[in-house]
Short mmCIF file of C-alpha atoms in Angstrom, two decimals:
data_model
loop_
_atom_site.label_atom_id
_atom_site.label_comp_id
_atom_site.label_asym_id
_atom_site.label_seq_id
_atom_site.Cartn_x
_atom_site.Cartn_y
_atom_site.Cartn_z
CA MET A 906 0.11 0.07 -0.13
CA THR A 907 1.41 3.62 -0.75
CA SER A 908 -0.10 6.91 0.04
CA ASP A 909 -2.71 8.72 -1.55
CA PRO A 910 -3.29 12.69 -1.78
CA LEU A 911 -6.39 13.52 -0.38
CA ALA A 912 -8.92 14.94 -2.87
CA PRO A 913 -9.96 18.54 -2.44
CA LEU A 914 -13.49 17.77 -1.28
CA ASP A 915 -11.70 15.10 1.42
CA LEU A 916 -9.36 17.58 2.35
CA ALA A 917 -12.18 20.24 2.81
CA PHE A 918 -14.03 17.53 5.06
CA TRP A 919 -10.41 17.07 7.13
CA ASN A 920 -10.33 20.78 7.98
CA ILE A 921 -13.64 21.54 8.67
CA GLU A 922 -14.07 19.77 11.45
CA SER A 923 -14.20 21.00 15.15
CA ALA A 924 -14.92 19.10 18.33
CA GLU A 925 -18.30 20.53 18.29
CA HIS A 926 -18.80 19.10 14.84
CA PRO A 927 -16.95 15.94 13.92
CA MET A 928 -17.38 15.21 10.32
CA HIS A 929 -17.73 11.12 10.67
CA LEU A 930 -20.97 9.41 9.04
CA GLY A 931 -22.43 6.59 10.51
CA ALA A 932 -24.35 3.70 9.95
CA LEU A 933 -26.34 1.70 12.84
CA GLY A 934 -26.98 -1.85 11.68
CA VAL A 935 -29.48 -3.87 13.91
CA PHE A 936 -29.07 -7.61 13.82
CA GLU A 937 -30.91 -10.46 15.28
CA ALA A 938 -28.88 -12.48 17.29
CA HIS A 939 -29.09 -16.30 17.41
CA SER A 940 -27.31 -16.38 20.99
CA PRO A 941 -26.75 -14.20 23.67
CA THR A 942 -23.05 -14.22 22.84
CA ALA A 943 -23.98 -13.20 19.66
CA GLY A 944 -22.31 -9.48 19.97
CA ALA A 945 -19.49 -10.65 21.72
CA HIS A 946 -18.61 -13.12 19.14
CA ALA A 947 -19.63 -10.50 16.33
CA ALA A 948 -16.72 -8.01 17.82
CA ASP A 949 -14.37 -10.75 17.50
CA LEU A 950 -15.32 -11.40 13.83
CA LEU A 951 -14.74 -7.71 12.72
CA ALA A 952 -11.55 -7.25 14.56
CA ALA A 953 -10.56 -9.89 12.86
CA ARG A 954 -11.70 -9.29 9.42
CA ALA A 955 -10.49 -5.26 9.84
CA ALA A 956 -6.88 -6.58 9.73
CA ALA A 957 -7.24 -7.95 6.45
CA VAL A 958 -9.13 -4.90 4.71
CA PRO A 959 -6.62 -2.16 3.15
CA GLY A 960 -8.79 0.50 3.25
CA LEU A 961 -9.12 0.21 7.00
CA ARG A 962 -5.50 0.39 7.82
CA MET A 963 -4.93 4.25 6.05
CA ARG A 964 -4.58 6.84 8.52
CA ILE A 965 -4.77 10.52 7.36
CA ARG A 966 -1.32 12.77 7.69
CA ASP A 967 -0.87 16.12 7.25
CA VAL A 968 1.94 17.20 4.44
CA TRP A 969 4.17 20.10 4.32
CA GLN A 970 6.05 19.55 1.55
CA PRO A 971 6.28 22.71 -1.32
CA LEU A 972 4.31 21.19 -3.88
CA SER A 973 1.55 19.89 -1.60
CA PHE A 974 2.06 22.68 1.35
CA GLY A 975 -0.98 22.15 3.51
CA GLY A 976 -2.24 18.89 2.22
CA ALA A 977 -2.76 15.56 3.49
CA THR A 978 -2.98 12.26 2.43
CA ARG A 979 -3.94 8.66 2.68
CA GLU A 980 -1.23 6.32 3.98
CA PRO A 981 -0.75 2.74 5.68
CA ALA A 982 -0.81 3.35 9.59
CA PRO A 983 2.94 1.39 10.86
CA ASP A 984 1.20 0.52 14.21
CA PHE A 985 -2.64 -0.51 12.97
CA ASP A 986 -4.28 -2.32 15.87
CA PRO A 987 -7.95 -3.34 14.98
CA LEU A 988 -8.57 -3.35 18.42
CA ASP A 989 -8.40 0.18 18.82
CA HIS A 990 -11.16 0.30 16.71
CA VAL A 991 -13.50 -2.57 17.19
CA ARG A 992 -15.04 -2.00 21.20
CA LEU A 993 -17.77 -4.51 22.46
CA HIS A 994 -20.00 -2.68 24.79
CA ALA A 995 -22.04 -3.17 27.94
CA PRO A 996 -25.95 -4.42 27.05
CA THR A 997 -28.28 -1.88 26.28
CA ALA A 998 -31.99 -1.41 26.02
CA ASP A 999 -31.53 1.69 23.52
CA PHE A 1000 -29.63 1.30 20.83
CA HIS A 1001 -30.68 4.64 19.44
CA ALA A 1002 -29.90 6.03 22.92
CA GLU A 1003 -26.33 4.83 23.01
CA ALA A 1004 -25.65 5.92 19.39
CA GLY A 1005 -26.11 9.36 19.94
CA ARG A 1006 -23.52 8.97 22.88
CA LEU A 1007 -21.20 7.66 20.19
CA MET A 1008 -21.55 9.97 17.88
CA GLU A 1009 -20.92 12.78 19.55
CA ARG A 1010 -17.11 12.02 19.97
CA PRO A 1011 -14.47 12.76 17.10
CA LEU A 1012 -12.62 9.90 15.94
CA GLU A 1013 -8.92 10.17 17.05
CA ARG A 1014 -7.11 11.76 14.35
CA GLY A 1015 -3.64 10.23 14.55
CA ARG A 1016 -5.10 6.81 13.49
CA PRO A 1017 -7.17 5.35 10.74
CA PRO A 1018 -10.42 7.37 11.29
CA TRP A 1019 -13.33 4.71 11.33
CA GLU A 1020 -14.56 2.60 14.51
CA ALA A 1021 -17.17 0.00 15.18
CA HIS A 1022 -18.76 0.00 18.12
CA VAL A 1023 -20.61 -3.34 19.17
CA LEU A 1024 -24.13 -2.73 21.11
CA PRO A 1025 -25.47 -6.24 22.63
CA GLY A 1026 -29.34 -5.85 23.51
CA GLU A 1027 -30.34 -6.42 27.16
CA ASP A 1028 -33.17 -8.94 25.41
CA GLY A 1029 -30.71 -11.18 24.41
CA VAL A 1030 -32.02 -11.70 20.64
CA SER A 1031 -30.78 -8.54 19.48
CA PHE A 1032 -27.20 -6.62 18.77
CA ALA A 1033 -26.40 -3.69 17.28
CA VAL A 1034 -23.31 -2.34 15.72
CA LEU A 1035 -22.36 1.49 14.64
CA PHE A 1036 -20.08 2.14 12.37
CA LYS A 1037 -18.31 5.49 12.11
CA PHE A 1038 -16.32 6.51 9.17
CA HIS A 1039 -14.58 9.86 8.69
CA HIS A 1040 -15.75 11.62 5.34
CA ALA A 1041 -12.16 12.53 4.33
CA LEU A 1042 -11.77 8.35 4.46
CA ALA A 1043 -15.00 8.10 2.65
CA ASP A 1044 -18.72 8.96 1.35
CA GLY A 1045 -21.17 6.97 1.95
CA LEU A 1046 -20.43 4.55 -0.99
CA ARG A 1047 -16.81 3.79 -0.05
CA ALA A 1048 -18.11 3.58 3.77
CA LEU A 1049 -20.41 0.70 2.58
CA THR A 1050 -17.63 -0.79 0.83
CA LEU A 1051 -15.34 -1.01 3.77
CA ALA A 1052 -18.11 -2.01 6.30
CA ALA A 1053 -19.10 -5.20 3.51
CA ALA A 1054 -15.58 -5.74 3.95
CA ILE A 1055 -16.01 -7.05 7.97
CA LEU A 1056 -19.43 -7.88 7.48
CA ASP A 1057 -19.90 -12.27 6.04
CA PRO A 1058 -19.09 -12.38 2.50
CA MET A 1059 -21.97 -11.97 0.05
CA ASP A 1060 -22.41 -12.93 -3.68
CA LEU A 1061 -21.82 -10.05 -5.73
CA PRO A 1062 -21.45 -9.55 -9.30
CA GLU A 1063 -17.78 -9.69 -10.19
CA ARG A 1064 -16.26 -6.35 -11.28
CA ARG A 1065 -13.84 -5.80 -14.35
CA PRO A 1066 -10.67 -4.62 -12.94
CA ARG A 1067 -9.93 -0.68 -14.41
CA ARG A 1068 -7.22 0.27 -16.88
CA GLU A 1069 -4.91 2.30 -14.99
CA GLU A 1070 -4.48 5.84 -16.58
CA PRO A 1071 -0.59 6.90 -16.89
CA SER A 1072 0.26 9.54 -14.22
CA PRO A 1073 0.24 13.19 -15.18
CA GLY A 1074 3.51 14.78 -15.52
CA PHE A 1075 4.61 18.08 -14.71
CA LEU A 1076 3.50 19.91 -17.61
CA PRO A 1077 0.35 19.19 -19.87
CA ASP A 1078 0.42 17.79 -22.80
CA VAL A 1079 0.33 20.75 -25.40
CA ARG A 1080 -2.09 18.41 -27.74
CA LYS A 1081 -4.34 19.05 -24.83
CA LEU A 1082 -4.22 22.53 -24.17
CA PRO A 1083 -6.88 23.76 -26.16
CA GLY A 1084 -9.05 21.70 -24.38
CA LEU A 1085 -8.08 22.65 -21.34
CA VAL A 1086 -8.14 26.48 -21.61
CA ARG A 1087 -12.11 25.61 -22.36
CA GLY A 1088 -12.24 23.75 -19.69
CA ALA A 1089 -10.94 26.48 -17.33
CA VAL A 1090 -13.16 28.89 -18.76
CA SER A 1091 -16.03 26.99 -18.12
CA ASP A 1092 -14.82 26.07 -14.71
CA VAL A 1093 -14.52 30.04 -13.74
CA GLY A 1094 -18.09 30.14 -15.42
CA ARG A 1095 -19.49 27.78 -13.41
CA ALA A 1096 -17.97 28.93 -9.86
CA LEU A 1097 -19.50 32.08 -10.71
CA ASP A 1098 -23.30 30.47 -11.52
CA ILE A 1099 -22.65 28.53 -8.51
CA GLY A 1100 -21.82 31.79 -6.15
CA ALA A 1101 -24.86 33.59 -7.57
CA SER A 1102 -26.88 30.42 -7.10
CA VAL A 1103 -25.84 30.48 -3.74
CA ALA A 1104 -26.75 34.19 -2.92
CA LEU A 1105 -29.88 34.16 -4.07
CA SER A 1106 -31.12 31.08 -2.39
CA GLY A 1107 -31.20 32.61 1.15
CA VAL A 1108 -33.48 35.32 -0.11
CA GLY A 1109 -37.48 35.97 0.16
CA VAL A 1110 -38.49 33.01 2.22
CA ARG A 1111 -38.64 32.42 5.94
CA SER A 1112 -36.74 29.05 7.54
CA SER A 1113 -37.42 28.17 10.90
CA SER A 1114 -34.92 28.71 14.35
CA ALA A 1115 -35.90 25.03 15.28
CA LEU A 1116 -33.41 23.91 12.62
CA THR A 1117 -30.50 26.25 13.55
CA ALA A 1118 -28.59 26.02 16.86
CA GLU A 1119 -25.44 26.77 18.20
CA PRO A 1120 -23.20 24.21 18.88
CA SER A 1121 -23.39 22.01 22.09
CA GLY A 1122 -21.70 19.14 20.67
CA THR A 1123 -23.83 16.66 21.97
CA ARG A 1124 -25.88 14.07 19.74
CA ARG A 1125 -29.14 12.61 19.55
CA THR A 1126 -30.30 9.99 17.12
CA ALA A 1127 -33.42 8.03 16.09
CA GLY A 1128 -34.77 5.74 13.44
CA VAL A 1129 -37.94 5.05 11.49
CA VAL A 1130 -38.63 2.36 9.49
CA ILE A 1131 -41.66 2.25 6.85
CA ASP A 1132 -42.53 -0.23 4.52
CA LEU A 1133 -41.82 0.45 1.06
CA ASP A 1134 -44.82 -0.86 -0.77
CA ASP A 1135 -46.27 2.23 1.12
CA VAL A 1136 -44.45 4.76 -0.41
CA HIS A 1137 -44.72 2.84 -3.68
CA ARG A 1138 -48.13 3.43 -3.18
CA VAL A 1139 -47.87 7.20 -2.77
CA ARG A 1140 -45.78 7.16 -6.21
CA LYS A 1141 -47.90 4.86 -8.19
CA ALA A 1142 -50.93 7.48 -7.48
CA GLN A 1143 -49.14 10.90 -7.96
CA GLY A 1144 -46.01 10.18 -10.27
CA GLY A 1145 -42.48 11.62 -9.74
CA THR A 1146 -40.03 8.69 -8.05
CA VAL A 1147 -39.37 7.06 -4.65
CA ASN A 1148 -37.25 9.67 -3.55
CA ASP A 1149 -39.41 12.27 -4.45
CA VAL A 1150 -42.01 10.57 -1.87
CA LEU A 1151 -39.67 9.87 0.73
CA ILE A 1152 -38.26 13.70 0.76
CA ALA A 1153 -41.84 14.93 0.72
CA VAL A 1154 -42.63 12.87 3.72
CA VAL A 1155 -39.53 14.78 5.58
CA ALA A 1156 -41.40 18.09 4.64
CA GLY A 1157 -44.35 17.19 6.06
CA ALA A 1158 -43.03 15.62 9.08
CA LEU A 1159 -41.23 19.09 9.71
CA ARG A 1160 -44.66 20.23 9.53
CA ARG A 1161 -45.96 18.33 11.98
CA TRP A 1162 -42.91 18.43 13.98
CA LEU A 1163 -42.90 22.78 14.14
CA ASP A 1164 -46.73 22.62 15.06
CA GLU A 1165 -46.50 20.38 17.72
CA ARG A 1166 -43.57 22.07 19.48
CA GLY A 1167 -45.84 25.73 19.17
CA ASP A 1168 -42.88 27.14 16.29
CA GLY A 1169 -45.16 27.70 13.82
CA SER A 1170 -44.97 26.26 10.26
CA ASP A 1171 -46.74 28.81 8.33
CA GLY A 1172 -44.67 30.31 5.31
CA VAL A 1173 -41.33 28.22 6.30
CA ALA A 1174 -39.54 26.66 3.50
CA PRO A 1175 -36.23 25.73 4.83
CA ARG A 1176 -33.32 25.22 2.28
CA ALA A 1177 -32.75 21.39 1.96
CA LEU A 1178 -29.26 20.39 0.60
CA ILE A 1179 -29.51 16.79 -1.33
CA PRO A 1180 -26.41 15.21 -2.12
CA VAL A 1181 -25.70 13.52 -5.44
CA SER A 1182 -22.79 11.40 -6.09
CA LYS A 1183 -20.81 11.80 -8.79
CA ARG A 1184 -18.18 8.70 -8.42
CA ARG A 1185 -17.59 6.95 -11.21
CA PRO A 1186 -16.32 2.93 -10.24
CA ARG A 1187 -13.48 2.96 -11.87
CA THR A 1188 -12.07 6.50 -11.44
CA ALA A 1189 -8.08 6.51 -10.61
CA HIS A 1190 -8.97 7.73 -7.06
CA PRO A 1191 -11.96 5.11 -5.74
CA GLN A 1192 -11.81 6.31 -2.25
CA GLY A 1193 -12.00 10.26 -2.58
CA ASN A 1194 -15.18 12.05 -2.09
CA ARG A 1195 -17.09 13.32 -5.71
CA LEU A 1196 -19.91 15.07 -4.60
CA SER A 1197 -22.15 17.56 -5.85
CA GLY A 1198 -25.85 18.22 -4.52
CA TYR A 1199 -29.14 19.67 -5.21
CA LEU A 1200 -30.74 22.44 -3.40
CA MET A 1201 -34.28 22.88 -3.11
CA ARG A 1202 -36.99 24.60 -0.75
CA LEU A 1203 -38.61 22.04 1.14
CA PRO A 1204 -42.77 22.83 0.89
CA VAL A 1205 -43.46 23.01 4.93
CA GLY A 1206 -45.78 25.88 4.99
CA ASP A 1207 -48.07 24.07 2.89
CA PRO A 1208 -50.85 22.51 4.51
CA ASP A 1209 -51.64 20.07 1.22
CA PRO A 1210 -49.91 16.80 1.57
CA LEU A 1211 -50.23 16.20 -2.15
CA ALA A 1212 -49.78 19.41 -3.09
CA ARG A 1213 -45.97 19.46 -0.86
CA LEU A 1214 -45.48 16.14 -2.86
CA ASP A 1215 -46.15 18.21 -6.30
CA THR A 1216 -43.81 20.91 -5.15
CA VAL A 1217 -40.86 18.50 -4.25
CA ARG A 1218 -41.59 16.23 -7.58
CA THR A 1219 -41.21 19.97 -9.36
CA ALA A 1220 -37.96 21.17 -7.69
CA MET A 1221 -36.28 17.52 -7.95
CA ASP A 1222 -37.05 17.69 -12.12
CA ARG A 1223 -36.01 20.96 -12.38
CA ASN A 1224 -32.49 20.23 -10.44
CA LYS A 1225 -32.04 16.96 -12.99
CA ASP A 1226 -32.60 19.00 -16.07
CA ALA A 1227 -30.15 21.65 -14.73
CA GLY A 1228 -27.53 19.15 -13.61
CA PRO A 1229 -25.30 18.45 -10.34
CA ASN A 1230 -22.73 21.14 -12.08
CA ARG A 1231 -25.15 24.15 -11.63
CA GLY A 1232 -26.74 25.57 -8.76
CA ALA A 1233 -26.44 26.66 -5.30
CA GLY A 1234 -26.13 22.76 -4.31
CA ALA A 1235 -22.94 22.27 -6.46
CA VAL A 1236 -20.81 24.48 -4.04
CA ALA A 1237 -18.96 21.27 -3.00
CA LEU A 1238 -17.59 21.32 -6.37
CA LEU A 1239 -15.83 24.68 -5.84
CA ALA A 1240 -13.13 22.71 -3.59
CA ASP A 1241 -11.44 21.51 -6.47
CA HIS A 1242 -10.17 24.72 -7.56
CA VAL A 1243 -8.85 25.67 -3.59
CA PRO A 1244 -4.94 25.01 -3.16
CA PRO A 1245 -3.73 22.56 -0.42
CA LEU A 1246 -3.13 25.74 1.62
CA GLY A 1247 -6.55 27.35 1.61
CA HIS A 1248 -8.30 24.42 2.68
CA ARG A 1249 -5.91 24.47 5.69
CA LEU A 1250 -6.54 28.41 6.65
CA GLY A 1251 -9.91 28.48 5.54
CA GLY A 1252 -11.77 25.39 6.74
CA PRO A 1253 -12.98 26.51 10.23
CA LEU A 1254 -14.38 29.97 7.91
CA VAL A 1255 -16.42 26.77 5.57
CA SER A 1256 -18.08 25.26 8.64
CA GLN A 1257 -19.25 28.40 10.13
CA ALA A 1258 -20.99 29.30 6.66
CA ALA A 1259 -22.94 26.03 6.09
CA ARG A 1260 -25.88 27.77 7.63
CA LEU A 1261 -25.90 30.62 5.13
CA TRP A 1262 -26.09 27.76 2.40
CA PHE A 1263 -28.65 25.54 3.56
CA ASP A 1264 -30.93 24.64 6.95
CA ILE A 1265 -31.12 20.77 6.87
CA LEU A 1266 -29.21 18.07 5.03
CA VAL A 1267 -31.76 15.14 3.34
CA THR A 1268 -28.90 12.30 1.61
CA SER A 1269 -29.56 9.20 0.53
CA VAL A 1270 -27.26 6.01 1.00
CA PRO A 1271 -27.61 3.31 -1.36
CA LEU A 1272 -27.68 -0.36 0.47
CA PRO A 1273 -27.42 -3.67 -1.32
CA SER A 1274 -30.35 -5.55 -2.03
CA LEU A 1275 -28.51 -8.89 -0.79
CA GLY A 1276 -29.38 -9.69 3.19
CA LEU A 1277 -26.08 -8.83 5.21
CA LYS A 1278 -24.84 -10.54 8.05
CA LEU A 1279 -22.36 -11.13 10.63
CA GLY A 1280 -21.48 -14.21 12.17
CA GLY A 1281 -24.68 -15.66 10.70
CA ASN A 1282 -26.83 -13.43 12.44
CA PRO A 1283 -28.93 -11.55 9.70
CA VAL A 1284 -29.08 -7.33 9.67
CA THR A 1285 -32.94 -6.75 10.09
CA GLN A 1286 -32.62 -2.59 10.46
CA VAL A 1287 -29.96 -0.20 8.63
CA PHE A 1288 -30.12 3.73 9.82
CA PRO A 1289 -27.70 5.82 7.86
CA LEU A 1290 -26.19 8.47 10.25
CA ALA A 1291 -25.40 11.82 8.83
CA PRO A 1292 -22.96 14.66 9.64
CA LEU A 1293 -24.12 17.27 11.43
CA ALA A 1294 -23.28 20.87 9.97
CA ARG A 1295 -21.98 23.86 12.12
CA GLY A 1296 -25.00 25.78 13.14
CA GLN A 1297 -27.53 23.39 12.34
CA SER A 1298 -29.58 21.24 14.63
CA LEU A 1299 -30.98 18.25 12.13
CA ALA A 1300 -29.69 15.85 9.58
CA VAL A 1301 -31.64 13.33 7.92
CA ALA A 1302 -30.40 10.32 6.14
CA VAL A 1303 -32.27 7.57 4.65
CA SER A 1304 -31.82 4.06 2.73
CA THR A 1305 -34.23 1.46 1.65
CA TYR A 1306 -33.13 -2.02 2.71
CA ARG A 1307 -34.87 -5.08 2.35
CA GLY A 1308 -38.58 -3.97 1.28
CA HIS A 1309 -38.01 -1.18 4.01
CA VAL A 1310 -37.29 2.73 4.00
CA HIS A 1311 -34.72 3.49 6.86
CA TYR A 1312 -34.49 7.35 8.04
CA GLY A 1313 -31.68 7.74 10.29
CA LEU A 1314 -32.22 11.17 12.16
CA VAL A 1315 -29.22 12.91 13.86
CA ALA A 1316 -29.88 16.30 15.90
CA ASP A 1317 -28.46 18.45 18.36
CA ALA A 1318 -29.63 16.69 21.50
CA GLU A 1319 -29.70 20.11 23.26
CA ALA A 1320 -31.24 22.37 20.44
CA VAL A 1321 -33.60 19.15 19.52
CA PRO A 1322 -34.69 17.32 22.68
CA ASP A 1323 -38.16 16.09 21.11
CA LEU A 1324 -36.51 13.78 18.23
CA ASP A 1325 -38.87 11.18 19.25
CA VAL A 1326 -41.73 13.56 18.39
CA LEU A 1327 -40.11 14.20 14.63
CA ALA A 1328 -39.59 10.50 14.41
CA ARG A 1329 -43.74 9.95 14.98
CA ALA A 1330 -44.10 12.55 12.81
CA LEU A 1331 -42.45 10.86 9.58
CA THR A 1332 -44.81 7.48 10.19
CA ALA A 1333 -47.87 9.62 10.49
CA GLU A 1334 -47.14 11.79 7.05
CA VAL A 1335 -46.93 8.57 5.46
CA GLU A 1336 -50.14 7.56 6.37
CA THR A 1337 -51.46 10.87 5.55
CA LEU A 1338 -49.97 10.74 2.09
CA ILE A 1339 -51.80 7.59 1.42
CA THR A 1340 -55.09 8.34 2.69
CA ALA A 1341 -54.75 11.61 0.51
CA CYS A 1342 -54.40 9.53 -2.80
CA GLU A 1343 -57.15 7.12 -1.50
CA ALA A 1344 -59.59 10.25 -1.12
#
């Protein structure tokens, strides 16, 4: 294994982290336990298998060499010990309560930035594993690959080996200069377009103070499971995509939650960032984050559930027509044009600007349709958990797994002590949409 320079967006994630806002993503998997000792056996398996996964041995090291001053690389940790990363906890009756406390803690930056926490259930018939991966080490797809490597083997289709591209020299090929010039001009125009869109995105519509908070460093998590067939019933009746329905459910749940806590939802339309993966499976840097995003106003203030869904569908269609390289949601693409030292010095400022860009993150994490197991114990639920940006109190992640939709909610525990109310509102909103479609 050799060192691998961090891609610009990875470097940005590495530098915007703070103690109150750790930049790790997570996944809480709940397993059916075949025996009361299944959790302890699972911890042993994870530690034994992690030693053989090259990606889990990679630490991130800052670089201060002249040509990459202020950058960082992934490189093998010389003293890697899986037991530093896999931890068995005492039995618990509440997996999400434990996950919230564990999500508060930043990953140790001096060693490979990932952890697996095994949480045996007090009932003796279940256990959970909380995986944490720093966003600079892996995006959602890469984190899934790393986690799957230490679960039981799955029968996956073979992938053709990618063709290695020659390493670029210090000077560009003169035959490519016209294209490079056109690309540079295009990049400048795109940057100006994105900047203007960001400036306009905050104009004219009210958000909610419930979605913003001074950082407390505390975390609370919750999970909601919805039958995918119910989502398809709504989609077939009203059109659009499954993702449109899932986003509309978030909008309706936020309306219920705000009204129940007395904050009021009239006129509220928070800006939701919907990340879009630009990863290509055979690119030269498969570990690096390649993300853009769509920015849209969630129609929280609209009292009609079907009108909310129509608004979401229209907004998503408009974003897709424009593509992931344009608009306010594509700010992440600008990281490619910032030198390493700029990320190093500007990271703290960028982290504080997140609330000026969007109000809530709503992200989707793909999962395989095949059943996941650990030590022969099947996964019954998987809740993705997104990082919480500075100044924001709530992030929503969603995955579909074996006929069910799993919402993973992460909140600032002090700003959102009633996260369970929002969780119940998600379930209620699906029922409302079904009733509205049948009326």
